Structures are given as structure tokens and as C-alpha cells.
CSV table of C-alpha atoms in Angstrom, one decimal:
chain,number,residue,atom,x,y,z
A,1,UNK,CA,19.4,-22.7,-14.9
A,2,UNK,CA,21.3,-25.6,-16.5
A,3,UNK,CA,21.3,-29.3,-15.9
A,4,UNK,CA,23.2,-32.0,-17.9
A,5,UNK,CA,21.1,-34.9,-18.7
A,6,UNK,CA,22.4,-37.8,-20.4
A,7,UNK,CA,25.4,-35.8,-22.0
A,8,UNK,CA,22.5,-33.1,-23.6
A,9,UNK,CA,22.4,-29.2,-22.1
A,10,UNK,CA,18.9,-28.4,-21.2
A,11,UNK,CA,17.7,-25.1,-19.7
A,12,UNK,CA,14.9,-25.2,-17.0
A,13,UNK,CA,13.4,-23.5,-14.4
A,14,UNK,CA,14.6,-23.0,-10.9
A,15,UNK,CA,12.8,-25.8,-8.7
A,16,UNK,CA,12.1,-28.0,-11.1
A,17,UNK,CA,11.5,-31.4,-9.8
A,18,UNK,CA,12.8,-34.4,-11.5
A,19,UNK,CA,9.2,-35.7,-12.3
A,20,UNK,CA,8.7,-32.3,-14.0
A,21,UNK,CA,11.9,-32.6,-16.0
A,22,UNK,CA,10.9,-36.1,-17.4
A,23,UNK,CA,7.9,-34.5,-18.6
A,24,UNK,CA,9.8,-31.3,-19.8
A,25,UNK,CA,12.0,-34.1,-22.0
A,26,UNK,CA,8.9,-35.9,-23.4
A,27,UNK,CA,9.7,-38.8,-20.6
A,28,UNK,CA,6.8,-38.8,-18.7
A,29,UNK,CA,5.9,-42.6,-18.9
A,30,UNK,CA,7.8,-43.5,-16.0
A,31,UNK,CA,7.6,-47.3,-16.9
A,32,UNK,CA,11.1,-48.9,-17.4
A,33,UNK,CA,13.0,-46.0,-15.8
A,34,UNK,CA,15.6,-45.2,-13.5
A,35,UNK,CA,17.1,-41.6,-12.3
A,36,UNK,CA,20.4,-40.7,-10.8
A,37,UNK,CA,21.6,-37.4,-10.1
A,38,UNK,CA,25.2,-36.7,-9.7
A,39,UNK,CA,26.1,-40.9,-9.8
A,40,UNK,CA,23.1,-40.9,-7.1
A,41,UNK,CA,19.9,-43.4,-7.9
A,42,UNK,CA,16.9,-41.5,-6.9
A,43,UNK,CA,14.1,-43.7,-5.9
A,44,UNK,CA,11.0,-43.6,-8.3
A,45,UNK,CA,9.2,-42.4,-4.9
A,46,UNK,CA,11.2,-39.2,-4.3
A,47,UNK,CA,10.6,-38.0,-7.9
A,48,UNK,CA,8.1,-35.7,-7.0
A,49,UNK,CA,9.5,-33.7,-4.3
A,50,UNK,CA,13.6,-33.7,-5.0
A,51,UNK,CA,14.3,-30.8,-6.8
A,52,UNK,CA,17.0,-30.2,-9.7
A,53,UNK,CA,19.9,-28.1,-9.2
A,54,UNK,CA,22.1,-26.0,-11.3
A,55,UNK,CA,24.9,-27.8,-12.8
A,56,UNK,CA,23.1,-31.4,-11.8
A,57,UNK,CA,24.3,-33.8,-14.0
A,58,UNK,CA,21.1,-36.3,-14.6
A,59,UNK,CA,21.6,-39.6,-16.2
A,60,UNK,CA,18.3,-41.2,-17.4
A,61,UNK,CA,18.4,-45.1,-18.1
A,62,UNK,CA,15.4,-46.3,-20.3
A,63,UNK,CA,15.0,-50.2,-19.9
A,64,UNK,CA,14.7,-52.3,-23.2
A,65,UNK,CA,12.9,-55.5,-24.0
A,66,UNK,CA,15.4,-57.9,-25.8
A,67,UNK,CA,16.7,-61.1,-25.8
């Protein structure tokens, strides 16, 4: 299946959780960021069991140091 995440077109597998995603996308530290699906914030918490679905459109926000 498909997913959009951050603008980019990735093909996974069926069930894929969003904590296997990260890792799929070389995101696996999980310090510093969030998840929405579909405009939806996904708690850090419920990365483990929600599952992606075709056509999801995932946007990944990575937080910077800066000042």
C-alpha cells in the first residue's frame, strides 16, 4: 500500500504501525517528535498499536534546537 508522509510517496506493508514506519524512514529516535495522520496528532503512546492506512497522509514534525 501507499501512504504520503511529509509530501514523499512511500510504499509499505499492510498493518504497518506508525512506530514501524518511523523506523522504515530511518526515524526511529522518537526524541523531539510528533505524528499526525490525516491533520490528527497521534499521541507518542498510541504509536505502537495504530496502524497506517492506505492513502494516510502522515506529517512528521522533527523539533530543532535554536535560538
Amino acid at each position: 500500500m501507499e501512504v504520503l508522509v511529509n509530501n514523499k510517496l512511500y510504499a509499505v506493508q499492510q498493518g504497518i504501525t506508525i512506530a514501524a514506519l518511523l523506523q522504515f524512514i530511518q526515524l526511529s529516535a522518537h526524541k523531539g517528535i510528533a505524528v499526525a495522520v490525516n491533520n490528527q496528532v497521534v499521541p507518542k503512546t498510541a504509536w505502537d498499536q495504530q496502524q497506517v492506512e492506505p492513502a494516510d497522509n502522515i506529517t512528521i514534525i522533527r523539533a530543532t534546537q535554536g535560538g
